[in-house]
Amino acid sequence: MEYKNIIYTSYDGITDPLGQSQILPYLFGLRANNNFSITIVSFEKSKIFLQNKKLISEQLEANKINWIPLKYSKRPPIISTIWDIYKLKKVIYQLKDKTRIDLIHCRSYITSLVGLEMKKKHNIPFIFDMRGFYPDERVDGKIWNQTSFIFKKIYAYFKLKEKEFLRSANATISLTKTGKKEIISWGISGQSPITVIPCCTDETIFQKKNFKNVRSELGFYEHDFIISYVGSIGTWYMLDEMLDFFKCLQIKKTNAKFFFITKDDPQTIFEKAKIKKIDSSLIKVQSSSREKMPSYINVSNFSIFFILPVFSKKASCPTKMGEIMNLGVPIICNKGVGDVEEIMNKCMPELLIENFKISEYNKIIDVILNNYKIKKIKIINTSKKYFSLEKGVKKYTQVYKEILN
C-alpha cells in the first residue's frame, strides 16, 4: 500500500494548549484511518516547548507522525516573521529533496505563503486552512495600526495574498459558515472549494465520565453559585464587560462567585475587578491542564464569554464553546461572532446577549435566576452536531482524498 506524504505546517505550536486541542486530535484521526505519512512542521514557543516536548513527542511517536519543531520568533516585529517564513521554506525544500511531497496542509496565512510558492514553482497541491480573517484580525485587534505606513502596506499585502490563496489553493478550510458566506460574497474568480470545519471538541476528554468533584479542592462551598470563564484574557475577550455582568449578578445573587480557568496572569483580572469595586474574595483564578479542564468546567452553574463582535470575528469559532457545551454546561455569550448565534438558537437562545448594556445583563440574569431549567441533553446533542471531532476528521479525510486522488 503506497503512502501519501503529507506535510502539515502550522504557525501555532503543537505544544501550546491550542495545538494540543486543535491540531493533534485531527492528525491522530487522519493517520489512524488512512494511508497517510504525516510530517508536522510547527513553530514552538521556547518555554512551553521545553515543558511539553517529551509528552508531545511520545504521543506523536505512538501515532507514527514525524515532527520538525522550529523556534517561533517574536522580536523584532515584521523581521521575525520574515525570518520564520525563511526557516519554514528551507525545511520544506529539504523535505522535497528527500522525498515526494503529495500535499502541504497550511494552517494560517503565514505558512500558506510557503504553500503558495510550492504550488506555483513545483505544482505541489496545498490546503489553505485559514483559521480566520488574519489581516482583518490584526487590524481589529489594534495590532496593525492603519495610521502607520508600514502596517497599512502589510495589511494591503496580506489582503492581496488572501485572494491568491483562495484562488490557488486546492481546497480552503473555513471555521464557520458565516465566514464562508462572506468569502463567497467577494466574488473571487476561480475560487477553490470551501469546506467548513469548526474548532472540534475531543470527546475522549470533554465528557461526563472525566468529571471529578473538585469544588472543595478549589475552595468553593456547596451553596456557591459559580459562573466560569475558560481560556485566555485580552484582545478579543471582553474582560471589562464580563466583570460588569458578574457585578450585576452578584447584586441579585449574593452567593455568586466568578471562576476564571486560565493560564493568564491573575493580577490582570484582580486589578480590573478592583477598579469595578468587586471584592477579590468573589473571584477565583486557576490554571489547568487539559485533562483537568472537564472537572473544573463542571464546577460551573453557567459559563460565560463575551467576544468583540468585529468584522474579522465572522470567521472565528471559539474553541471553548464546544468543550463547555459537550459537558452540558449552559453558556452566556454574545452575537456577532462566527456561527455562535445559530448554535445558541438551537439549544439556549435565551442566554444570547444582544448588546453590552446593564439592562441587557439584568434581563439575562433574571432569566437564569427565575427557576431556569438547564437543558443538558439538548446542549450536549447540539455540541455533538456542530463540534464532533469524528465529523471533523471525516471532513478533513474527504478533502485530502479529493485532492490526492
mmCIF file of C-alpha atoms in Angstrom:
data_model
loop_
_atom_site.group_PDB
_atom_site.id
_atom_site.type_symbol
_atom_site.label_atom_id
_atom_site.label_comp_id
_atom_site.label_asym_id
_atom_site.label_seq_id
_atom_site.Cartn_x
_atom_site.Cartn_y
_atom_site.Cartn_z
ATOM 1 C CA MET A 1 0.000 0.000 0.000
ATOM 2 C CA GLU A 2 1.540 3.296 -1.129
ATOM 3 C CA TYR A 3 1.591 6.034 1.480
ATOM 4 C CA LYS A 4 0.782 9.630 0.574
ATOM 5 C CA ASN A 5 3.279 12.085 2.042
ATOM 6 C CA ILE A 6 1.513 14.953 3.819
ATOM 7 C CA ILE A 7 3.375 17.952 5.233
ATOM 8 C CA TYR A 8 1.322 19.738 7.886
ATOM 9 C CA THR A 9 2.605 23.272 8.536
ATOM 10 C CA SER A 10 1.402 25.362 11.470
ATOM 11 C CA TYR A 11 2.411 28.768 12.790
ATOM 12 C CA ASP A 12 0.855 27.685 16.093
ATOM 13 C CA GLY A 13 2.912 25.344 18.242
ATOM 14 C CA ILE A 14 1.614 21.845 18.883
ATOM 15 C CA THR A 15 2.973 22.089 22.442
ATOM 16 C CA ASP A 16 0.585 25.042 23.000
ATOM 17 C CA PRO A 17 -2.853 24.273 24.503
ATOM 18 C CA LEU A 18 -4.423 25.280 21.166
ATOM 19 C CA GLY A 19 -2.134 22.928 19.252
ATOM 20 C CA GLN A 20 -2.942 20.077 21.606
ATOM 21 C CA SER A 21 -6.686 20.603 21.189
ATOM 22 C CA GLN A 22 -6.958 21.792 17.583
ATOM 23 C CA ILE A 23 -4.141 20.076 15.673
ATOM 24 C CA LEU A 24 -3.099 16.785 17.230
ATOM 25 C CA PRO A 25 -6.535 15.115 17.636
ATOM 26 C CA TYR A 26 -7.311 15.666 13.932
ATOM 27 C CA LEU A 27 -3.945 14.362 12.784
ATOM 28 C CA PHE A 28 -4.145 11.300 15.022
ATOM 29 C CA GLY A 29 -7.538 10.534 13.471
ATOM 30 C CA LEU A 30 -6.275 11.108 9.929
ATOM 31 C CA ARG A 31 -3.196 8.973 10.485
ATOM 32 C CA ALA A 32 -5.092 6.095 12.100
ATOM 33 C CA ASN A 33 -7.613 5.561 9.333
ATOM 34 C CA ASN A 34 -5.705 6.361 6.145
ATOM 35 C CA ASN A 35 -2.514 5.574 4.240
ATOM 36 C CA PHE A 36 -1.025 8.982 5.049
ATOM 37 C CA SER A 37 2.560 9.579 6.123
ATOM 38 C CA ILE A 38 2.373 12.844 8.081
ATOM 39 C CA THR A 39 5.186 15.250 8.967
ATOM 40 C CA ILE A 40 4.358 18.246 11.154
ATOM 41 C CA VAL A 41 6.418 21.422 10.844
ATOM 42 C CA SER A 42 5.381 23.795 13.633
ATOM 43 C CA PHE A 43 6.637 26.941 15.333
ATOM 44 C CA GLU A 44 7.109 26.434 19.071
ATOM 45 C CA LYS A 45 7.437 28.983 21.851
ATOM 46 C CA SER A 46 10.553 28.156 23.888
ATOM 47 C CA LYS A 47 9.114 27.975 27.415
ATOM 48 C CA ILE A 48 6.066 25.850 26.673
ATOM 49 C CA PHE A 49 8.069 23.728 24.202
ATOM 50 C CA LEU A 50 10.512 22.725 26.951
ATOM 51 C CA GLN A 51 7.624 21.945 29.315
ATOM 52 C CA ASN A 52 5.663 19.745 26.902
ATOM 53 C CA LYS A 53 8.210 18.441 24.381
ATOM 54 C CA LYS A 54 8.542 14.975 25.956
ATOM 55 C CA LEU A 55 4.787 14.416 26.273
ATOM 56 C CA ILE A 56 4.045 15.536 22.704
ATOM 57 C CA SER A 57 6.987 13.570 21.250
ATOM 58 C CA GLU A 58 5.679 10.395 22.898
ATOM 59 C CA GLN A 59 2.171 10.962 21.544
ATOM 60 C CA LEU A 60 3.493 11.577 18.032
ATOM 61 C CA GLU A 61 5.718 8.514 18.160
ATOM 62 C CA ALA A 62 2.785 6.368 19.293
ATOM 63 C CA ASN A 63 0.772 7.635 16.322
ATOM 64 C CA LYS A 64 3.702 7.297 13.859
ATOM 65 C CA ILE A 65 3.774 11.010 12.997
ATOM 66 C CA ASN A 66 7.049 12.848 12.254
ATOM 67 C CA TRP A 67 7.708 16.255 13.800
ATOM 68 C CA ILE A 68 10.081 19.083 12.902
ATOM 69 C CA PRO A 69 9.758 21.803 15.574
ATOM 70 C CA LEU A 70 11.037 25.263 14.660
ATOM 71 C CA LYS A 71 11.596 28.079 17.125
ATOM 72 C CA TYR A 72 8.940 30.798 16.973
ATOM 73 C CA SER A 73 10.493 34.255 16.612
ATOM 74 C CA LYS A 74 8.661 37.071 18.377
ATOM 75 C CA ARG A 75 11.001 40.038 18.026
ATOM 76 C CA PRO A 76 11.659 42.327 16.294
ATOM 77 C CA PRO A 77 8.183 42.680 14.718
ATOM 78 C CA ILE A 78 7.897 42.003 10.971
ATOM 79 C CA ILE A 79 11.547 40.913 10.628
ATOM 80 C CA SER A 80 10.955 37.982 12.999
ATOM 81 C CA THR A 81 8.014 36.783 10.861
ATOM 82 C CA ILE A 82 10.070 37.090 7.666
ATOM 83 C CA TRP A 83 12.787 35.038 9.365
ATOM 84 C CA ASP A 84 10.250 32.369 10.344
ATOM 85 C CA ILE A 85 8.948 32.178 6.767
ATOM 86 C CA TYR A 86 12.532 31.695 5.551
ATOM 87 C CA LYS A 87 13.085 28.867 8.081
ATOM 88 C CA LEU A 88 9.872 27.130 7.022
ATOM 89 C CA LYS A 89 10.707 27.438 3.338
ATOM 90 C CA LYS A 90 14.170 25.974 3.926
ATOM 91 C CA VAL A 91 12.718 22.945 5.745
ATOM 92 C CA ILE A 92 10.077 22.315 3.070
ATOM 93 C CA TYR A 93 12.707 22.369 0.319
ATOM 94 C CA GLN A 94 14.884 19.974 2.337
ATOM 95 C CA LEU A 95 11.931 17.597 2.688
ATOM 96 C CA LYS A 96 11.172 17.925 -1.012
ATOM 97 C CA ASP A 97 14.748 16.928 -1.877
ATOM 98 C CA LYS A 98 14.475 13.810 0.304
ATOM 99 C CA THR A 99 11.037 12.550 -0.654
ATOM 100 C CA ARG A 100 7.970 13.152 -2.792
ATOM 101 C CA ILE A 101 5.506 15.618 -1.235
ATOM 102 C CA ASP A 102 1.906 14.844 -2.196
ATOM 103 C CA LEU A 103 0.165 17.605 -0.247
ATOM 104 C CA ILE A 104 1.001 20.546 2.007
ATOM 105 C CA HIS A 105 -1.610 21.470 4.613
ATOM 106 C CA CYS A 106 -1.053 25.124 5.546
ATOM 107 C CA ARG A 107 -2.589 26.189 8.838
ATOM 108 C CA SER A 108 -2.634 30.026 8.771
ATOM 109 C CA TYR A 109 -1.807 32.738 6.266
ATOM 110 C CA ILE A 110 1.893 32.747 7.221
ATOM 111 C CA THR A 111 2.506 29.109 6.310
ATOM 112 C CA SER A 112 0.261 29.482 3.238
ATOM 113 C CA LEU A 113 2.858 31.875 1.779
ATOM 114 C CA VAL A 114 5.201 28.884 1.511
ATOM 115 C CA GLY A 115 2.417 26.561 0.320
ATOM 116 C CA LEU A 116 1.580 29.019 -2.460
ATOM 117 C CA GLU A 117 5.231 29.129 -3.603
ATOM 118 C CA MET A 118 5.452 25.320 -3.676
ATOM 119 C CA LYS A 119 2.260 25.160 -5.731
ATOM 120 C CA LYS A 120 3.469 27.772 -8.232
ATOM 121 C CA LYS A 121 7.039 26.507 -8.632
ATOM 122 C CA HIS A 122 6.647 22.742 -8.127
ATOM 123 C CA ASN A 123 2.919 22.077 -8.654
ATOM 124 C CA ILE A 124 2.529 20.604 -5.156
ATOM 125 C CA PRO A 125 -1.098 20.902 -4.013
ATOM 126 C CA PHE A 126 -1.827 22.825 -0.822
ATOM 127 C CA ILE A 127 -4.731 23.434 1.540
ATOM 128 C CA PHE A 128 -5.415 26.972 2.757
ATOM 129 C CA ASP A 129 -6.624 26.318 6.326
ATOM 130 C CA MET A 130 -7.316 29.964 7.048
ATOM 131 C CA ARG A 131 -8.358 29.854 10.755
ATOM 132 C CA GLY A 132 -9.992 33.289 10.426
ATOM 133 C CA PHE A 133 -9.504 36.540 8.505
ATOM 134 C CA TYR A 134 -5.904 37.084 9.636
ATOM 135 C CA PRO A 135 -5.210 40.585 8.167
ATOM 136 C CA ASP A 136 -8.516 41.932 9.484
ATOM 137 C CA GLU A 137 -7.901 40.321 12.886
ATOM 138 C CA ARG A 138 -4.614 42.201 13.149
ATOM 139 C CA VAL A 139 -6.380 45.472 12.367
ATOM 140 C CA ASP A 140 -9.470 44.803 14.528
ATOM 141 C CA GLY A 141 -7.178 43.779 17.396
ATOM 142 C CA LYS A 142 -5.245 47.058 17.026
ATOM 143 C CA ILE A 143 -2.012 45.164 16.334
ATOM 144 C CA TRP A 144 -1.553 46.645 12.851
ATOM 145 C CA ASN A 145 -2.231 50.358 13.307
ATOM 146 C CA GLN A 146 -3.566 51.630 9.985
ATOM 147 C CA THR A 147 -2.223 55.124 10.612
ATOM 148 C CA SER A 148 1.249 53.568 10.228
ATOM 149 C CA PHE A 149 2.526 53.474 6.629
ATOM 150 C CA ILE A 150 4.292 50.128 7.189
ATOM 151 C CA PHE A 151 1.311 48.349 8.740
ATOM 152 C CA LYS A 152 -1.006 49.776 6.108
ATOM 153 C CA LYS A 153 1.233 48.255 3.433
ATOM 154 C CA ILE A 154 1.435 44.916 5.282
ATOM 155 C CA TYR A 155 -2.364 44.786 5.562
ATOM 156 C CA ALA A 156 -2.744 45.509 1.821
ATOM 157 C CA TYR A 157 -0.132 42.823 1.028
ATOM 158 C CA PHE A 158 -1.938 40.145 3.017
ATOM 159 C CA LYS A 159 -5.349 41.087 1.580
ATOM 160 C CA LEU A 160 -3.900 40.551 -1.904
ATOM 161 C CA LYS A 161 -2.322 37.271 -0.812
ATOM 162 C CA GLU A 162 -5.637 36.221 0.758
ATOM 163 C CA LYS A 163 -7.303 36.356 -2.666
ATOM 164 C CA GLU A 164 -4.377 34.496 -4.193
ATOM 165 C CA PHE A 165 -4.623 31.758 -1.545
ATOM 166 C CA LEU A 166 -8.355 31.447 -2.160
ATOM 167 C CA ARG A 167 -7.781 31.090 -5.922
ATOM 168 C CA SER A 168 -4.663 28.936 -5.932
ATOM 169 C CA ALA A 169 -5.276 26.511 -3.060
ATOM 170 C CA ASN A 170 -6.659 23.095 -3.941
ATOM 171 C CA ALA A 171 -9.049 23.494 -1.014
ATOM 172 C CA THR A 172 -9.920 26.145 1.567
ATOM 173 C CA ILE A 173 -10.987 25.412 5.133
ATOM 174 C CA SER A 174 -13.232 27.909 6.944
ATOM 175 C CA LEU A 175 -14.077 27.587 10.627
ATOM 176 C CA THR A 176 -17.576 28.985 10.131
ATOM 177 C CA LYS A 177 -20.479 29.027 7.683
ATOM 178 C CA THR A 178 -20.659 32.796 8.247
ATOM 179 C CA GLY A 179 -17.027 33.130 7.137
ATOM 180 C CA LYS A 180 -17.659 31.006 4.046
ATOM 181 C CA LYS A 181 -20.690 33.130 3.131
ATOM 182 C CA GLU A 182 -18.590 36.292 3.497
ATOM 183 C CA ILE A 183 -15.842 34.913 1.214
ATOM 184 C CA ILE A 184 -18.361 33.883 -1.446
ATOM 185 C CA SER A 185 -19.778 37.442 -1.376
ATOM 186 C CA TRP A 186 -16.345 38.719 -2.517
ATOM 187 C CA GLY A 187 -16.906 37.114 -5.926
ATOM 188 C CA ILE A 188 -13.327 35.892 -6.428
ATOM 189 C CA SER A 189 -12.952 34.225 -9.828
ATOM 190 C CA GLY A 190 -11.592 30.678 -9.758
ATOM 191 C CA GLN A 191 -12.327 30.353 -6.033
ATOM 192 C CA SER A 192 -11.186 26.990 -4.609
ATOM 193 C CA PRO A 193 -13.872 24.853 -2.920
ATOM 194 C CA ILE A 194 -14.523 25.847 0.711
ATOM 195 C CA THR A 195 -15.212 23.254 3.411
ATOM 196 C CA VAL A 196 -16.492 24.374 6.816
ATOM 197 C CA ILE A 197 -14.794 22.556 9.710
ATOM 198 C CA PRO A 198 -15.197 24.268 13.112
ATOM 199 C CA CYS A 199 -12.911 24.020 16.133
ATOM 200 C CA CYS A 200 -13.924 20.494 17.089
ATOM 201 C CA THR A 201 -14.083 19.031 20.589
ATOM 202 C CA ASP A 202 -12.095 15.998 21.659
ATOM 203 C CA GLU A 203 -14.874 13.905 23.205
ATOM 204 C CA THR A 204 -12.383 11.489 24.780
ATOM 205 C CA ILE A 205 -11.509 14.329 27.177
ATOM 206 C CA PHE A 206 -14.602 16.533 27.342
ATOM 207 C CA GLN A 207 -17.217 14.057 28.520
ATOM 208 C CA LYS A 208 -19.120 13.279 31.702
ATOM 209 C CA LYS A 209 -17.047 10.291 32.812
ATOM 210 C CA ASN A 210 -13.986 12.548 33.195
ATOM 211 C CA PHE A 211 -15.656 14.666 35.922
ATOM 212 C CA LYS A 212 -14.246 14.679 39.432
ATOM 213 C CA ASN A 213 -15.754 16.658 42.292
ATOM 214 C CA VAL A 214 -13.174 19.408 42.802
ATOM 215 C CA ARG A 215 -15.441 22.070 44.311
ATOM 216 C CA SER A 216 -13.984 21.885 47.843
ATOM 217 C CA GLU A 217 -10.456 21.433 46.438
ATOM 218 C CA LEU A 218 -10.875 24.773 44.665
ATOM 219 C CA GLY A 219 -12.197 26.466 47.811
ATOM 220 C CA PHE A 220 -15.853 26.730 46.781
ATOM 221 C CA TYR A 221 -18.771 25.970 49.112
ATOM 222 C CA GLU A 222 -21.660 23.722 48.065
ATOM 223 C CA HIS A 223 -24.086 26.659 48.074
ATOM 224 C CA ASP A 224 -21.877 28.892 45.867
ATOM 225 C CA PHE A 225 -23.406 29.905 42.528
ATOM 226 C CA ILE A 226 -20.463 29.703 40.138
ATOM 227 C CA ILE A 227 -20.095 31.392 36.782
ATOM 228 C CA SER A 228 -16.905 30.443 34.925
ATOM 229 C CA TYR A 229 -14.737 31.830 32.168
ATOM 230 C CA VAL A 230 -12.433 29.477 30.245
ATOM 231 C CA GLY A 231 -9.300 30.469 28.301
ATOM 232 C CA SER A 232 -7.034 33.421 27.695
ATOM 233 C CA ILE A 233 -7.838 37.039 28.551
ATOM 234 C CA GLY A 234 -7.338 40.049 26.313
ATOM 235 C CA THR A 235 -7.613 41.363 22.709
ATOM 236 C CA TRP A 236 -10.923 39.720 21.747
ATOM 237 C CA TYR A 237 -12.217 38.636 25.150
ATOM 238 C CA MET A 238 -14.112 41.439 26.828
ATOM 239 C CA LEU A 239 -12.990 41.212 30.447
ATOM 240 C CA ASP A 240 -14.494 44.572 31.485
ATOM 241 C CA GLU A 241 -17.917 43.646 30.164
ATOM 242 C CA MET A 242 -17.827 40.163 31.715
ATOM 243 C CA LEU A 243 -16.925 41.672 35.081
ATOM 244 C CA ASP A 244 -19.794 44.167 34.676
ATOM 245 C CA PHE A 245 -22.132 41.231 34.066
ATOM 246 C CA PHE A 246 -20.835 39.467 37.172
ATOM 247 C CA LYS A 247 -21.273 42.631 39.265
ATOM 248 C CA CYS A 248 -24.938 42.756 38.215
ATOM 249 C CA LEU A 249 -25.301 39.060 39.008
ATOM 250 C CA GLN A 250 -23.689 39.430 42.442
ATOM 251 C CA ILE A 251 -26.180 42.123 43.446
ATOM 252 C CA LYS A 252 -29.073 39.723 42.812
ATOM 253 C CA LYS A 253 -27.291 36.506 43.787
ATOM 254 C CA THR A 254 -25.059 37.251 46.762
ATOM 255 C CA ASN A 255 -23.516 33.749 46.798
ATOM 256 C CA ALA A 256 -22.239 34.187 43.211
ATOM 257 C CA LYS A 257 -18.547 33.560 42.505
ATOM 258 C CA PHE A 258 -16.577 34.199 39.294
ATOM 259 C CA PHE A 259 -14.224 31.337 38.423
ATOM 260 C CA PHE A 260 -11.536 32.037 35.790
ATOM 261 C CA ILE A 261 -9.897 28.927 34.318
ATOM 262 C CA THR A 262 -6.896 30.491 32.605
ATOM 263 C CA LYS A 263 -3.118 30.396 32.359
ATOM 264 C CA ASP A 264 -3.002 34.206 32.113
ATOM 265 C CA ASP A 265 -1.713 36.441 34.903
ATOM 266 C CA PRO A 266 -4.355 36.551 37.692
ATOM 267 C CA GLN A 267 -3.230 40.061 38.578
ATOM 268 C CA THR A 268 -4.768 41.403 35.354
ATOM 269 C CA ILE A 269 -8.167 40.099 36.455
ATOM 270 C CA PHE A 270 -7.898 41.239 40.081
ATOM 271 C CA GLU A 271 -6.783 44.747 39.077
ATOM 272 C CA LYS A 272 -9.789 45.139 36.741
ATOM 273 C CA ALA A 273 -12.101 43.777 39.445
ATOM 274 C CA LYS A 274 -10.698 46.249 41.974
ATOM 275 C CA ILE A 275 -11.407 49.167 39.631
ATOM 276 C CA LYS A 276 -15.002 47.921 39.368
ATOM 277 C CA LYS A 277 -15.227 47.552 43.168
ATOM 278 C CA ILE A 278 -15.694 43.774 43.018
ATOM 279 C CA ASP A 279 -14.393 42.048 46.142
ATOM 280 C CA SER A 280 -11.390 39.850 45.308
ATOM 281 C CA SER A 281 -12.798 37.077 47.548
ATOM 282 C CA LEU A 282 -15.581 36.604 44.967
ATOM 283 C CA ILE A 283 -13.060 35.743 42.242
ATOM 284 C CA LYS A 284 -11.042 32.555 41.822
ATOM 285 C CA VAL A 285 -8.329 32.218 39.154
ATOM 286 C CA GLN A 286 -6.962 28.763 38.405
ATOM 287 C CA SER A 287 -4.690 27.448 35.662
ATOM 288 C CA SER A 288 -5.466 23.967 34.384
ATOM 289 C CA SER A 289 -4.014 21.090 32.444
ATOM 290 C CA ARG A 290 -6.113 19.836 29.549
ATOM 291 C CA GLU A 291 -7.028 16.685 31.483
ATOM 292 C CA LYS A 292 -8.390 18.623 34.476
ATOM 293 C CA MET A 293 -10.491 21.002 32.379
ATOM 294 C CA PRO A 294 -13.704 18.902 32.423
ATOM 295 C CA SER A 295 -13.698 18.734 36.242
ATOM 296 C CA TYR A 296 -13.049 22.468 36.566
ATOM 297 C CA ILE A 297 -15.679 23.454 33.991
ATOM 298 C CA ASN A 298 -18.214 21.115 35.613
ATOM 299 C CA VAL A 299 -17.996 23.183 38.825
ATOM 300 C CA SER A 300 -19.885 25.923 36.937
ATOM 301 C CA ASN A 301 -23.583 26.654 37.124
ATOM 302 C CA PHE A 302 -23.087 28.704 33.961
ATOM 303 C CA SER A 303 -20.102 29.654 31.816
ATOM 304 C CA ILE A 304 -19.621 32.973 30.040
ATOM 305 C CA PHE A 305 -17.635 34.503 27.211
ATOM 306 C CA PHE A 306 -18.010 37.886 25.542
ATOM 307 C CA ILE A 307 -16.045 38.308 22.308
ATOM 308 C CA LEU A 308 -15.557 41.600 20.483
ATOM 309 C CA PRO A 309 -18.130 41.433 17.638
ATOM 310 C CA VAL A 310 -15.980 42.937 14.853
ATOM 311 C CA PHE A 311 -15.781 42.053 11.138
ATOM 312 C CA SER A 312 -12.907 39.572 11.438
ATOM 313 C CA LYS A 313 -14.823 37.544 14.046
ATOM 314 C CA LYS A 314 -17.232 36.375 11.334
ATOM 315 C CA ALA A 315 -14.626 33.717 10.560
ATOM 316 C CA SER A 316 -13.888 32.774 14.187
ATOM 317 C CA CYS A 317 -15.031 29.720 16.111
ATOM 318 C CA PRO A 318 -14.425 29.789 19.898
ATOM 319 C CA THR A 319 -12.724 26.500 20.814
ATOM 320 C CA LYS A 320 -14.110 26.791 24.348
ATOM 321 C CA MET A 321 -17.718 26.725 23.124
ATOM 322 C CA GLY A 322 -17.785 23.068 22.075
ATOM 323 C CA GLU A 323 -15.719 21.974 25.072
ATOM 324 C CA ILE A 324 -18.105 23.634 27.545
ATOM 325 C CA MET A 325 -21.253 22.506 25.741
ATOM 326 C CA ASN A 326 -20.050 18.922 25.499
ATOM 327 C CA LEU A 327 -20.155 18.852 29.305
ATOM 328 C CA GLY A 328 -23.759 20.098 29.321
ATOM 329 C CA VAL A 329 -22.879 23.460 30.910
ATOM 330 C CA PRO A 330 -25.029 26.384 29.657
ATOM 331 C CA ILE A 331 -23.227 29.415 28.175
ATOM 332 C CA ILE A 332 -23.956 33.136 28.323
ATOM 333 C CA CYS A 333 -22.398 34.768 25.248
ATOM 334 C CA ASN A 334 -22.920 37.432 22.605
ATOM 335 C CA LYS A 335 -23.984 37.717 18.970
ATOM 336 C CA GLY A 336 -21.733 38.782 16.089
ATOM 337 C CA VAL A 337 -19.124 36.011 16.287
ATOM 338 C CA GLY A 338 -18.929 33.265 13.652
ATOM 339 C CA ASP A 339 -21.804 30.787 13.917
ATOM 340 C CA VAL A 340 -22.352 31.375 17.643
ATOM 341 C CA GLU A 341 -25.846 32.814 17.195
ATOM 342 C CA GLU A 342 -27.021 29.862 15.078
ATOM 343 C CA ILE A 343 -25.641 27.347 17.603
ATOM 344 C CA MET A 344 -27.131 29.145 20.619
ATOM 345 C CA ASN A 345 -30.526 29.354 18.909
ATOM 346 C CA LYS A 346 -30.588 25.550 18.721
ATOM 347 C CA CYS A 347 -30.347 24.944 22.470
ATOM 348 C CA MET A 348 -30.241 28.080 24.666
ATOM 349 C CA PRO A 349 -31.352 31.214 22.722
ATOM 350 C CA GLU A 350 -32.484 32.907 25.950
ATOM 351 C CA LEU A 351 -28.819 33.195 27.062
ATOM 352 C CA LEU A 352 -27.650 35.109 23.973
ATOM 353 C CA ILE A 353 -26.582 38.693 24.711
ATOM 354 C CA GLU A 354 -27.893 41.306 22.256
ATOM 355 C CA ASN A 355 -25.688 44.174 23.478
ATOM 356 C CA PHE A 356 -23.320 45.112 26.297
ATOM 357 C CA LYS A 357 -25.684 47.201 28.419
ATOM 358 C CA ILE A 358 -26.573 46.811 32.081
ATOM 359 C CA SER A 359 -30.260 46.461 31.175
ATOM 360 C CA GLU A 360 -29.403 43.522 28.868
ATOM 361 C CA TYR A 361 -27.277 41.878 31.563
ATOM 362 C CA ASN A 362 -30.122 42.165 34.078
ATOM 363 C CA LYS A 363 -32.565 40.668 31.579
ATOM 364 C CA ILE A 364 -30.353 37.559 31.172
ATOM 365 C CA ILE A 365 -29.716 37.378 34.929
ATOM 366 C CA ASP A 366 -33.454 37.426 35.627
ATOM 367 C CA VAL A 367 -33.840 34.505 33.193
ATOM 368 C CA ILE A 368 -31.179 32.342 34.854
ATOM 369 C CA LEU A 369 -32.328 33.126 38.405
ATOM 370 C CA ASN A 370 -36.033 32.528 37.733
ATOM 371 C CA ASN A 371 -36.131 28.708 38.067
ATOM 372 C CA TYR A 372 -34.133 28.287 34.859
ATOM 373 C CA LYS A 373 -34.258 24.717 33.576
ATOM 374 C CA ILE A 374 -30.877 23.687 32.167
ATOM 375 C CA LYS A 375 -31.341 21.560 29.037
ATOM 376 C CA LYS A 376 -28.166 19.483 29.481
ATOM 377 C CA ILE A 377 -29.058 16.774 26.939
ATOM 378 C CA LYS A 378 -30.045 19.350 24.316
ATOM 379 C CA ILE A 379 -26.815 21.299 24.886
ATOM 380 C CA ILE A 380 -24.681 18.151 24.588
ATOM 381 C CA ASN A 381 -26.527 16.956 21.458
ATOM 382 C CA THR A 382 -26.111 20.381 19.823
ATOM 383 C CA SER A 383 -22.397 20.250 20.630
ATOM 384 C CA LYS A 384 -22.097 16.812 19.044
ATOM 385 C CA LYS A 385 -23.862 18.080 15.926
ATOM 386 C CA TYR A 386 -21.593 21.102 15.441
ATOM 387 C CA PHE A 387 -18.309 20.263 17.165
ATOM 388 C CA SER A 388 -17.855 16.498 16.780
ATOM 389 C CA LEU A 389 -14.175 15.615 16.308
ATOM 390 C CA GLU A 390 -15.178 12.440 14.477
ATOM 391 C CA LYS A 391 -17.131 14.510 11.937
ATOM 392 C CA GLY A 392 -14.210 16.947 11.639
ATOM 393 C CA VAL A 393 -11.740 14.126 10.911
ATOM 394 C CA LYS A 394 -14.122 12.696 8.274
ATOM 395 C CA LYS A 395 -14.366 16.099 6.570
ATOM 396 C CA TYR A 396 -10.582 16.539 6.535
ATOM 397 C CA THR A 397 -10.188 12.993 5.186
ATOM 398 C CA GLN A 398 -12.631 13.753 2.387
ATOM 399 C CA VAL A 399 -10.764 16.962 1.478
ATOM 400 C CA TYR A 400 -7.404 15.158 1.488
ATOM 401 C CA LYS A 401 -8.668 12.282 -0.656
ATOM 402 C CA GLU A 402 -10.355 14.543 -3.196
ATOM 403 C CA ILE A 403 -7.023 16.330 -3.737
ATOM 404 C CA LEU A 404 -4.802 13.237 -3.644
ATOM 405 C CA ASN A 405 -6.999 11.198 -5.975
#
